[in-house]
Short mmCIF file of C-alpha atoms and ligand atoms in Angstrom, two decimals:
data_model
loop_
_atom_site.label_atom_id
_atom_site.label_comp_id
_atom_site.label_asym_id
_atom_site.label_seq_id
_atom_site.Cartn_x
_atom_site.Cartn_y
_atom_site.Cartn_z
CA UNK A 99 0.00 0.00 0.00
CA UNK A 100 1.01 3.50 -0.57
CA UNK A 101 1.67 6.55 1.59
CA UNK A 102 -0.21 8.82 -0.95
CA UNK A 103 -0.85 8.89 -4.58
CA UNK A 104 -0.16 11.86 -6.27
CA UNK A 105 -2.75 12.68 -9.05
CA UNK A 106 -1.61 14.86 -12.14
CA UNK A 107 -4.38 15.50 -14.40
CA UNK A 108 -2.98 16.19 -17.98
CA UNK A 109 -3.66 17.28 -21.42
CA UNK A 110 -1.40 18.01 -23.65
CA UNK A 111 1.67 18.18 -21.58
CA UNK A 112 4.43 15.85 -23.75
CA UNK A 113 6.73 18.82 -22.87
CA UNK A 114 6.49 18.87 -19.17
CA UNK A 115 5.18 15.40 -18.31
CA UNK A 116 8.41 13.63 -17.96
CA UNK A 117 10.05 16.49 -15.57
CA UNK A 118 6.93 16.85 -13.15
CA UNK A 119 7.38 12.61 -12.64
CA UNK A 120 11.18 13.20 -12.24
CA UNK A 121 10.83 15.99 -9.71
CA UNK A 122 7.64 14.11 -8.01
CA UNK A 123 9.63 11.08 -7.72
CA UNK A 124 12.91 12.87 -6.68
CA UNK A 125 10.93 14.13 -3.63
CA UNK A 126 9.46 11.12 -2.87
CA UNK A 127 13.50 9.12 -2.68
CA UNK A 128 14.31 12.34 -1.23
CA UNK A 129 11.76 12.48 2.43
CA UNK A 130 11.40 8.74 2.29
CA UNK A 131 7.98 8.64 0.53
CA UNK A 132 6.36 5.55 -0.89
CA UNK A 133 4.37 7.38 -2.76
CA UNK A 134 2.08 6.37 -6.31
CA UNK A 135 2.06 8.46 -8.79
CA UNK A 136 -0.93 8.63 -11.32
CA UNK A 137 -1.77 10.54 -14.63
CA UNK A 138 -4.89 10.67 -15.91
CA UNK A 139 -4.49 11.96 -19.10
CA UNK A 140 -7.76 12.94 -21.63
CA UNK A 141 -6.13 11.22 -24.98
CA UNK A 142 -3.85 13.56 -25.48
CA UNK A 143 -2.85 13.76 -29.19
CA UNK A 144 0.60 14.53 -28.78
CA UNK A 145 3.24 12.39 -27.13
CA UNK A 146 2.39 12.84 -23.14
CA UNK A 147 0.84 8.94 -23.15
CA UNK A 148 3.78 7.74 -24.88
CA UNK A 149 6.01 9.61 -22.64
CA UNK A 150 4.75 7.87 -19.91
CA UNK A 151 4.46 4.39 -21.00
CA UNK A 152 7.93 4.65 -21.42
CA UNK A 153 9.21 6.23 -17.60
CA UNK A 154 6.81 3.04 -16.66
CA UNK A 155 8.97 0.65 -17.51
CA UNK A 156 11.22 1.64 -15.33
CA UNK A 157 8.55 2.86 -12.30
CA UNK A 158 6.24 0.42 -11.02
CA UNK A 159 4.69 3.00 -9.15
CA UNK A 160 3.78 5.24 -11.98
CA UNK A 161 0.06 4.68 -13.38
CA UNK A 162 -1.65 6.08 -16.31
CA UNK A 163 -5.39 6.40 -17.02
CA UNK A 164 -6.46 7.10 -20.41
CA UNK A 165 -10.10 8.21 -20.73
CA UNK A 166 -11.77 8.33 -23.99
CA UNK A 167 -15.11 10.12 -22.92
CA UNK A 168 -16.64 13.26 -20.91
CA UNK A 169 -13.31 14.91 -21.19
CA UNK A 170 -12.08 17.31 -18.14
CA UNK A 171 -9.89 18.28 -15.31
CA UNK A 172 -12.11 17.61 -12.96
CA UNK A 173 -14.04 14.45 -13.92
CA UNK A 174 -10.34 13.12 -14.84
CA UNK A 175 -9.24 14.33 -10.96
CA UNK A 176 -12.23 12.29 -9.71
CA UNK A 177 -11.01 9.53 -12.07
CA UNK A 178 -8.13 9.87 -10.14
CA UNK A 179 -9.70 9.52 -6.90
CA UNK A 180 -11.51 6.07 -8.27
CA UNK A 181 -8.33 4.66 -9.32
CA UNK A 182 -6.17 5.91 -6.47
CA UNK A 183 -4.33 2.90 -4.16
CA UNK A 184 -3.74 5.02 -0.80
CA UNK A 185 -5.88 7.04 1.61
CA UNK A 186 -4.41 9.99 0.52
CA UNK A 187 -4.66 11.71 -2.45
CA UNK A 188 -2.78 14.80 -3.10
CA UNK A 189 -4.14 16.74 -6.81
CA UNK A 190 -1.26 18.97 -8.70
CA UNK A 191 -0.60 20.12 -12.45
CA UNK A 192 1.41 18.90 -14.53
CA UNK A 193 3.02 22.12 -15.97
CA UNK A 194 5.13 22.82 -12.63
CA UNK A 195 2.83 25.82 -11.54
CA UNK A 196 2.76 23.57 -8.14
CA UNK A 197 6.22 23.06 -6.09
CA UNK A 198 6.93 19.34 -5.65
CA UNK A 199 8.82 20.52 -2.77
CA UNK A 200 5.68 20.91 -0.88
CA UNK A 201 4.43 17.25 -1.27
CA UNK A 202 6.15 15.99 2.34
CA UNK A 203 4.79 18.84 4.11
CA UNK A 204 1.09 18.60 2.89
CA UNK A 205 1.66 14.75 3.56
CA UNK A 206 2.77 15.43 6.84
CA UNK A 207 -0.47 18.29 7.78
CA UNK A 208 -2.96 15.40 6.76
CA UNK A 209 -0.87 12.94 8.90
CA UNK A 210 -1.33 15.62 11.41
CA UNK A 211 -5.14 15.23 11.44
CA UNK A 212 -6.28 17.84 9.31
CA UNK A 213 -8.65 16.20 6.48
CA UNK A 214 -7.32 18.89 3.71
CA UNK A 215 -4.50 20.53 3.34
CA UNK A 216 -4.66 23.24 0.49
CA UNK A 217 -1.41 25.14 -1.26
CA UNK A 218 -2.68 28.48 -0.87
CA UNK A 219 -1.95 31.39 -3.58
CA UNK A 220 -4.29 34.13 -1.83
CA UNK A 221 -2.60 33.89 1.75
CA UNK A 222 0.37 35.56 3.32
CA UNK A 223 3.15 33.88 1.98
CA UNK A 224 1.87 32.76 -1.13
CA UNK A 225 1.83 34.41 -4.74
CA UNK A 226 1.42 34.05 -8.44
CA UNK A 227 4.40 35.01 -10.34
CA UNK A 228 4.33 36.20 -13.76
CA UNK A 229 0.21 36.46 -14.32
CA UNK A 230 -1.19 38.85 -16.93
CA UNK A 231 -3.75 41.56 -15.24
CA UNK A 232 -7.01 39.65 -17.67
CA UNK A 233 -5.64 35.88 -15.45
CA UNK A 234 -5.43 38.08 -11.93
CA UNK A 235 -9.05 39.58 -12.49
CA UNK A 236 -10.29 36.37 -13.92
CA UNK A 237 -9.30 34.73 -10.55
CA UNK A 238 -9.90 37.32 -7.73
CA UNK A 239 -13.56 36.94 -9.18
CA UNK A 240 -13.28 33.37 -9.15
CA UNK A 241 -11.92 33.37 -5.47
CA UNK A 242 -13.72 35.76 -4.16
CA UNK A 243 -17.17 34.01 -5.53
CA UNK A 244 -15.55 30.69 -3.46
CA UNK A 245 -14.79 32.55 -0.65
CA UNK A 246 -18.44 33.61 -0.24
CA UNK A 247 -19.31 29.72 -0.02
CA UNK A 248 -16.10 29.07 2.29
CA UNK A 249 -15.19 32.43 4.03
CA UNK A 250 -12.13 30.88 5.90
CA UNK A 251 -10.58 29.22 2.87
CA UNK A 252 -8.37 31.93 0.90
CA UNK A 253 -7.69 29.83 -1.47
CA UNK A 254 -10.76 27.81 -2.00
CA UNK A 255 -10.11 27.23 -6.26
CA UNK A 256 -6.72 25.91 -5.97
CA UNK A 257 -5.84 23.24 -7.82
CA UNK A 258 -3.11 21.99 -5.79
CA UNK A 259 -4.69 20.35 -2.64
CA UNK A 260 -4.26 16.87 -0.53
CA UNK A 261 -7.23 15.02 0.83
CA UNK A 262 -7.84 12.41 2.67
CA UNK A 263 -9.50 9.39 1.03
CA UNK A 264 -13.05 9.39 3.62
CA UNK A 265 -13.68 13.29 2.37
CA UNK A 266 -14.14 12.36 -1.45
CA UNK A 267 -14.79 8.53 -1.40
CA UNK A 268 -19.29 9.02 -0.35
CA UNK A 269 -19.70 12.65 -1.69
CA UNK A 270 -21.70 13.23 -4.38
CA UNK A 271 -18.80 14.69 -6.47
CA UNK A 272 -20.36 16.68 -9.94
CA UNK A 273 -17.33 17.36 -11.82
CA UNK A 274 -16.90 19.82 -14.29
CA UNK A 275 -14.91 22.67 -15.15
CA UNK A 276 -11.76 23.63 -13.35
CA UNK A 277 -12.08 24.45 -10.03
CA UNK A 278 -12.50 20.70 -8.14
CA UNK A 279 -11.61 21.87 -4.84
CA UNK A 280 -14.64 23.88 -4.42
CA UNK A 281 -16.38 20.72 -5.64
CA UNK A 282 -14.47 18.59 -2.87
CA UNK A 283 -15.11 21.76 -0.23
CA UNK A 284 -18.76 21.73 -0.72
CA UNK A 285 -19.45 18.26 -0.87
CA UNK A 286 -16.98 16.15 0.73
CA UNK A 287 -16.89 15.38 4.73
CA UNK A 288 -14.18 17.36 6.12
CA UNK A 289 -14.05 18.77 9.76
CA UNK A 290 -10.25 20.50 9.47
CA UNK A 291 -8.60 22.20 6.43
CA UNK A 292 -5.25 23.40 6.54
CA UNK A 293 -3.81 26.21 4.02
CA UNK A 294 -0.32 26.19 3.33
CA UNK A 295 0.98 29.16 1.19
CA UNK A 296 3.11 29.01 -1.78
CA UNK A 297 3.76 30.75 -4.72
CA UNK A 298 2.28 30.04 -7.92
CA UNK A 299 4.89 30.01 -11.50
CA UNK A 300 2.75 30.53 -14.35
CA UNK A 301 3.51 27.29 -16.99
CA UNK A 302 6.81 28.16 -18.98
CA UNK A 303 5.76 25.32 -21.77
CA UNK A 304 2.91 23.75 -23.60
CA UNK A 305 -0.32 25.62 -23.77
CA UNK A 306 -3.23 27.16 -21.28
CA UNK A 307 -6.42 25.26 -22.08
CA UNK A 308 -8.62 28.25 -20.22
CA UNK A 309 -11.62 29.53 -21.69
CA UNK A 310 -14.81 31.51 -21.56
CA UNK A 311 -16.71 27.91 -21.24
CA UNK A 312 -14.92 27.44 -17.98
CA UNK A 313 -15.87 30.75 -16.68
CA UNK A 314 -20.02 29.72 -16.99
CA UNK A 315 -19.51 26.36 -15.78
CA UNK A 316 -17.50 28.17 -12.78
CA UNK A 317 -20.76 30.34 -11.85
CA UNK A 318 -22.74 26.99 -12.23
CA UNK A 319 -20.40 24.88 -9.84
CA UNK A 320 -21.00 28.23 -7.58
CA UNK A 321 -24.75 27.84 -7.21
CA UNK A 322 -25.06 24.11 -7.30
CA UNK A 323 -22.31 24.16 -4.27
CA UNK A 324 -24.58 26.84 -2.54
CA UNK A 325 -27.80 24.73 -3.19
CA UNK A 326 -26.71 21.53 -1.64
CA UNK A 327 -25.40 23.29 1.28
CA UNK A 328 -29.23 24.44 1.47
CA UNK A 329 -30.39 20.73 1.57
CA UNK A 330 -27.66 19.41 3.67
CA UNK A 331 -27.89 21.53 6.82
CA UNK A 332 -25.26 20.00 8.19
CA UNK A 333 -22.45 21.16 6.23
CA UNK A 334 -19.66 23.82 6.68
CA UNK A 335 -21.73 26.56 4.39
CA UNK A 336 -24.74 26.50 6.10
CA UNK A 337 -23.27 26.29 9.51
CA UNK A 338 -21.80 29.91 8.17
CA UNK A 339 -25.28 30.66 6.45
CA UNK A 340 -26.84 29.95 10.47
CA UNK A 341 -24.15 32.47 12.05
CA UNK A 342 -24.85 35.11 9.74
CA UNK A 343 -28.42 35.34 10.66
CA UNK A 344 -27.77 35.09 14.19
CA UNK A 345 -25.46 37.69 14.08
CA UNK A 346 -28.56 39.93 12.15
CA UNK A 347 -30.71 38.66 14.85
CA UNK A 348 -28.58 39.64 17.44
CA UNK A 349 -28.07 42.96 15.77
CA UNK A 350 -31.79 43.61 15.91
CA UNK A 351 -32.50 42.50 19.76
CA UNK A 352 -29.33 45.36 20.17
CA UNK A 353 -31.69 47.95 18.34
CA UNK A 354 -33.80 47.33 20.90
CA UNK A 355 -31.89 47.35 24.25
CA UNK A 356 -30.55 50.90 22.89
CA UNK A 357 -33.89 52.20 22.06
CA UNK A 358 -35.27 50.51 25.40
CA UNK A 359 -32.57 52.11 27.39
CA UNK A 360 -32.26 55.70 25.78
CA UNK A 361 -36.09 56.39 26.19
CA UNK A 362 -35.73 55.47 30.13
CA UNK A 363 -32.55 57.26 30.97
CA UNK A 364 -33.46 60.13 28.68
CA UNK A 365 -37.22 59.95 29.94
CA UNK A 366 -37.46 58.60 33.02
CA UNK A 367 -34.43 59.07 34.53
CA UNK A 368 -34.07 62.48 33.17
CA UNK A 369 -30.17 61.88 31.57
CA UNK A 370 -29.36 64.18 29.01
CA UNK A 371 -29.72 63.20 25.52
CA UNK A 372 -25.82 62.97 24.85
CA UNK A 373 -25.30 61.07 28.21
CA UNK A 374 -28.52 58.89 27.92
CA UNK A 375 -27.46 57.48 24.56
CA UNK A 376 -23.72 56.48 25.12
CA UNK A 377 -25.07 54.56 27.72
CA UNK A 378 -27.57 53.15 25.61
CA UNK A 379 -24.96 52.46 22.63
CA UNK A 380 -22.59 50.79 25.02
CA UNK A 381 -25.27 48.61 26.69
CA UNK A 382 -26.30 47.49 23.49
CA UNK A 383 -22.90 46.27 22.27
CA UNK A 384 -22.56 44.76 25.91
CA UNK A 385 -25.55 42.98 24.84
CA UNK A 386 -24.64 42.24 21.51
CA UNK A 387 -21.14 40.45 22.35
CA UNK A 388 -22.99 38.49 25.35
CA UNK A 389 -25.68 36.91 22.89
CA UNK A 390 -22.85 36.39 20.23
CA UNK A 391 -20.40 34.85 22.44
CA UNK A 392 -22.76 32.35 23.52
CA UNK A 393 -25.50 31.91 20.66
CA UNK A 394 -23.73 32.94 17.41
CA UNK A 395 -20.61 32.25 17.42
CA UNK A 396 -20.90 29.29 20.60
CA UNK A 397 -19.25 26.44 18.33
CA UNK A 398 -16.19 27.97 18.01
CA UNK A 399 -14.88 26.24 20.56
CA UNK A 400 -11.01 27.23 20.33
CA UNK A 401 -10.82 30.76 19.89
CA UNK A 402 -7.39 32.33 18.72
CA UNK A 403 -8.81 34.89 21.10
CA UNK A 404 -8.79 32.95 24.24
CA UNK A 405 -9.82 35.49 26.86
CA UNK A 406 -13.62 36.52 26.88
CA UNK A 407 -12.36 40.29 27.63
CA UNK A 408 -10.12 40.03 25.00
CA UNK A 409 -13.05 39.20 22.69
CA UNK A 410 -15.16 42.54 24.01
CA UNK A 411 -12.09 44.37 23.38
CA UNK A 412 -12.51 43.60 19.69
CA UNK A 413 -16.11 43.59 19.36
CA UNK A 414 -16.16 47.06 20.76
CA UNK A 415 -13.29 48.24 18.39
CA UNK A 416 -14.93 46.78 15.57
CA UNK A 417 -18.69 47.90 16.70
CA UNK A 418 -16.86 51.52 16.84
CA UNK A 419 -15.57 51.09 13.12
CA UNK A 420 -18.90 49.72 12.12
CA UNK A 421 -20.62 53.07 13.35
CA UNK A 422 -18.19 55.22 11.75
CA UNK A 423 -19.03 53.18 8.35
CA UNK A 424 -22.70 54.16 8.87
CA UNK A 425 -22.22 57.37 10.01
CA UNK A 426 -19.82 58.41 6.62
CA UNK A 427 -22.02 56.34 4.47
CA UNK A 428 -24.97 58.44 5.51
CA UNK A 429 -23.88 61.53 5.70
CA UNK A 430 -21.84 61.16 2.61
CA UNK A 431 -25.01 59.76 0.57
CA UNK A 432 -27.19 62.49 1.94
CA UNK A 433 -24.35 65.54 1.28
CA UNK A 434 -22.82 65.00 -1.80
CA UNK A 435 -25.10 61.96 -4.37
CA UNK A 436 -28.52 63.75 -2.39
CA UNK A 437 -29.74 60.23 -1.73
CA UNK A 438 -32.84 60.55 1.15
CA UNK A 439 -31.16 60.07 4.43
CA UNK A 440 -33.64 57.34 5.22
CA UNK A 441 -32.47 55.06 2.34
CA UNK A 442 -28.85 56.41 2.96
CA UNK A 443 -28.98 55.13 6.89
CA UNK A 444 -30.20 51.63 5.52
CA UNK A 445 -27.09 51.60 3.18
CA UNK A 446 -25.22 52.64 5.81
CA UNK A 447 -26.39 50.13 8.57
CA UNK A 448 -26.44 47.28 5.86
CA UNK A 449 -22.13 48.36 4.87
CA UNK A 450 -21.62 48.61 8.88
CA UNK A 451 -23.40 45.14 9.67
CA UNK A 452 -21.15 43.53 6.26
CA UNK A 453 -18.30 45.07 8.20
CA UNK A 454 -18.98 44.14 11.65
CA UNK A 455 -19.88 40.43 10.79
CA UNK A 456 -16.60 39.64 8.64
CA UNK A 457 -14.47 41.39 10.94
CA UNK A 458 -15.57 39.58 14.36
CA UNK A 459 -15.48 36.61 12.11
CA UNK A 460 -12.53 37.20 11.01
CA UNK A 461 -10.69 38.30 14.12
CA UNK A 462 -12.50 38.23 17.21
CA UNK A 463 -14.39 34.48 17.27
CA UNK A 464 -11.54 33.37 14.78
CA UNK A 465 -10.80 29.68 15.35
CA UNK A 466 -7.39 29.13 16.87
CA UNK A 467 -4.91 27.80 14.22
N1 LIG B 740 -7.16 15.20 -17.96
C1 LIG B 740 -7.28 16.50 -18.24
N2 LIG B 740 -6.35 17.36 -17.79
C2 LIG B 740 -6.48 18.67 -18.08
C3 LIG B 740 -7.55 19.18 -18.85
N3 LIG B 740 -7.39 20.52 -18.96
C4 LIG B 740 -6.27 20.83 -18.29
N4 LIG B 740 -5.72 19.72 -17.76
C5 LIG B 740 -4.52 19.60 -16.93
O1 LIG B 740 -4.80 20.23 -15.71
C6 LIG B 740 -3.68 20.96 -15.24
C7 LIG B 740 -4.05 22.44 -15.14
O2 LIG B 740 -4.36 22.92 -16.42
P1 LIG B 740 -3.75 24.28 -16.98
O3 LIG B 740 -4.08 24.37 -18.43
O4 LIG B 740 -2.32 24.37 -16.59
O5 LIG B 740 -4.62 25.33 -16.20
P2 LIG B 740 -4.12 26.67 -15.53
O6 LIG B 740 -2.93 26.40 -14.68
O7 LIG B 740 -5.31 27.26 -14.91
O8 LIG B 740 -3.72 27.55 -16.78
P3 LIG B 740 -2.29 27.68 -17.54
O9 LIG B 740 -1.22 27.14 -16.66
O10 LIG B 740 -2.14 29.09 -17.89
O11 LIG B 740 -2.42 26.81 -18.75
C8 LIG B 740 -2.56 20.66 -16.22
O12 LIG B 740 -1.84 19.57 -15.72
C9 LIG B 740 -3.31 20.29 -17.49
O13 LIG B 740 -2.59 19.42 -18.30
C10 LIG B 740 -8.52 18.25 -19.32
O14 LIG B 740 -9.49 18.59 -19.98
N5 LIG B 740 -8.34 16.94 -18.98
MG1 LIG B 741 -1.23 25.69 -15.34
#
C-alpha cells in the first residue's frame, strides 16, 4: 500500500510530463515517501501517453489512465480519486505551476489530522508570479465568488490540494470545469482544512487550455455548491449561512436594548440626551457580544482569542468602526449623491453590519490555528 498517490491530471503536456514525474519522484527518494504516482491523461494527441508508458517501464509505481469520454480536469481528478491505491490523495498540475517541494509537508499536515490541506496562492506567503492583469481579475472573481461559499478558505479554487480518502470517497462529487476543490469543499466530509501558502509560476511550456466555457460552468459549480449546502444543513456553508443570521438577529435585539434604554434614561431618569445614549450604545454592544459569544458564534470552541475580555475588546473596536461606516455612508449619501437620508442610513447600517460580521469573524471568534 502507498503513503499517498499523487494525481496529475494532464492534457497536452508531452513537454512537461516527464520532468513533473522526475521531480515528483525525486521528492518522494528524497523524504522517504512511498508514494504512487498517477496521470490521468484525456487522450492527449501529442506524445504525453507515450512519454509515460515509457518512464513506466522503469517505475512500477507510476500509473496512467487514459479516458476516452466526458473529457475534463475535474471528472479526470475524480477519475483519479476512483483509481487511487492510498488514503491519501494529493491533486497537482502537470506544468510545474505547483512546487513538488511541498508534497512531504502537505503529507505530513494530513498525517497531522487535518482532512485537507490546500497550497494556498491568496494567503500571506503565497503568490502568483508572472500572471497577466485579464488571469489576476479572472481569478480574484473566481476566489472571491468561493470565498463567499467558504469564508475561511483563501484559497478555496486551488488546484493543488491533498485530501484524505473518507472526504471524497461518499460525496456526491459533480465534476466539471476547473475548479474541483470547491467541488471537494462543498461536498466532501471534512471537519479541518489546513492552508499552506506558496507561490504560484505561471507554466513556462505547452499551452493554457482556459476559456470563456470554464468561466459559466465556474458560476454553475457556484450555485449548485450553494444549493446543496441548502439541503444538507449540516455542512460547513450553512453552519456559516446559520451564524450570519444570528449575528442579524442579534443585531436587531441590540436595536432594541438601545432604544429601550435611551427612552428610560433620557425619559425617566431624566439623563441628558448625549449622556442617555452612550449609555444606551454601550449597553447594546454589551448585549450584543454576550448573545454572540454564547449563541452565534458558541461552536467555536477554540478561539485564537482565548480570553472573553479580550473578545469585548474587539467587538467594541470593531462595533466603533462599524458606526463610523454608517455614520460616513450616511452623511456622505445624503451631502454630496442627495440620496434621502432614510435610504442612505439603511445603506449605511447594511455596509456597517457587512463590516462588523466579517471582521468579528474574522478576528474576534476566529478559530485558533
Ligand atoms: N485530464 C485532463 N487534464 C487537463 C484538462 N485541462 C487541463 N488539464 C490539466 O490540468 C492541469 C491544469 O491545467 P492548466 O491548463 O495548466 O490550467 P491553468 O494552470 O489554470 O492555466 P495555464 O497554466 O495558464 O495553462 C494541467 O496539468 C493540465 O494538463 C482536461 O481537460 N483533462
Ligand atoms: Mg497551469
Amino acid at each position: 500500500m502507498y503513503d499517498l498517490t499523487v494525481i496529475i491530471p494532464t492534457f497536452k503536456e508531452e513537454s512537461n510530463i516527464g520532468t513533473i514525474i522526475e521531480s515528483v519522484d525525486a521528492v518522494f527518494s528524497r523524504n522517504s515517501i512511498t508514494g504512487e504516482i498517477l496521470i490521468v491523461d484525456d487522450n492527449s494527441p501529442d506524445r504525453t501517453i507515450e512519454q509515460v508508458r515509457e518512464l513506466q517501464k522503469t517505475k512500477p509505481h507510476l500509473s496512467l489512465v487514459v479516458r476516452t469520454d466526458d473529457p475534463g480536469l475535474s471528472q479526470s481528478v475524480v477519475e483519479g480519486f476512483r483509481r487511487a491505491r492510498s488514503d491519501i490523495f494529493l491533486v497537482m498540475d502537470a506544468d510545474l505551476s505547483h512546487p513538488p517541494a511541498l508534497l512531504p509537508v502537505m503529507l505530513a499536515e494530513i498525517r497531522a489530522g487535518n482532512d485537507l490541506v490546500i497550497g494556498s496562492r491568496y494567503m500571506e506567503g503565497g503568490g502568483i508570479k508572472k500572471w497577466p492583469l485579464k488571469r489576476r481579475i479572472i481569478s480574484m472573481g473566481a476566489t472571491f465568488l468561493g470565498r463567499l461559499l467558504f469564508p475561511e478558505i483563501h484559497d478555496p479554487v486551488s488546484g493543488f490540494f491533498a485530501v484524505k480518502r473518507s472526504v471524497v470517497e461518499h460525496a456526491p462529487l459533480r465534476p466539471r470545469g476547473y475548479k474541483i476543490l470547491l467541488e471537494v469543499l462543498g461536498k466532501g466530509t471534512w471537519q479541518k482544512a489546513k492552508e499552506i501558502p506558496f507561490e504560484f509560476v505561471d507554466r513556462a511550456t505547452g499551452s493554457s487550455k482556459l476559456g470563456g466555457r470554464t468561466i459559466i460552468e465556474y458560476a454553475e459549480q457556484v450555485i449548485d455548491n450553494a444549493r446543496f449546502s441548502w439541503n444538507h444543513h449540516e455542512c460547513i456553508v450553512w453552519q456559516e449561512w446559520v451564524k450570519l443570521f444570528r449575528f442579524g438577529a442579534v443585531g436587531l435585539s441590540g436595536i432594541i436594548v438601545n432604544e429601550g434604554v435611551l427612552i428610560y434614561l433620557k425619559g425617566y431618569v431624566q439623563f441628558s440626551l448625549p449622556v442617555a445614549s452612550i449609555i444606551a450604545i454601550e449597553l447594546s454592544i454589551m448585549s450584543n457580544f454576550i448573545l454572540n459569544d454564547t449563541w452565534t458564534f458558541k461552536t467555536e470552541q477554540q478561539h485564537a482569542m482565548p480570553h472573553w475580555w479580550q473578545r469585548l475588546l474587539s467587538f467594541q473596536v470593531v462595533s466603533i468602526g462599524g458606526a463610523a461606516i454608517n455614520f460616513i455612508i450616511l452623511n456622505a449619501l445624503a451631502a454630496f449623491a442627495g440620496i434621502d437620508y432614510r435610504i442612505a442610513n439603511l445603506l449605511g447600517i447594511l455596509v456597517a453590519f457587512a463590516w462588523n460580521f466579517w471582521v468579528n469573524r474574522r478576528v474576534t471568534w476566529k478559530k485558533s490555528e
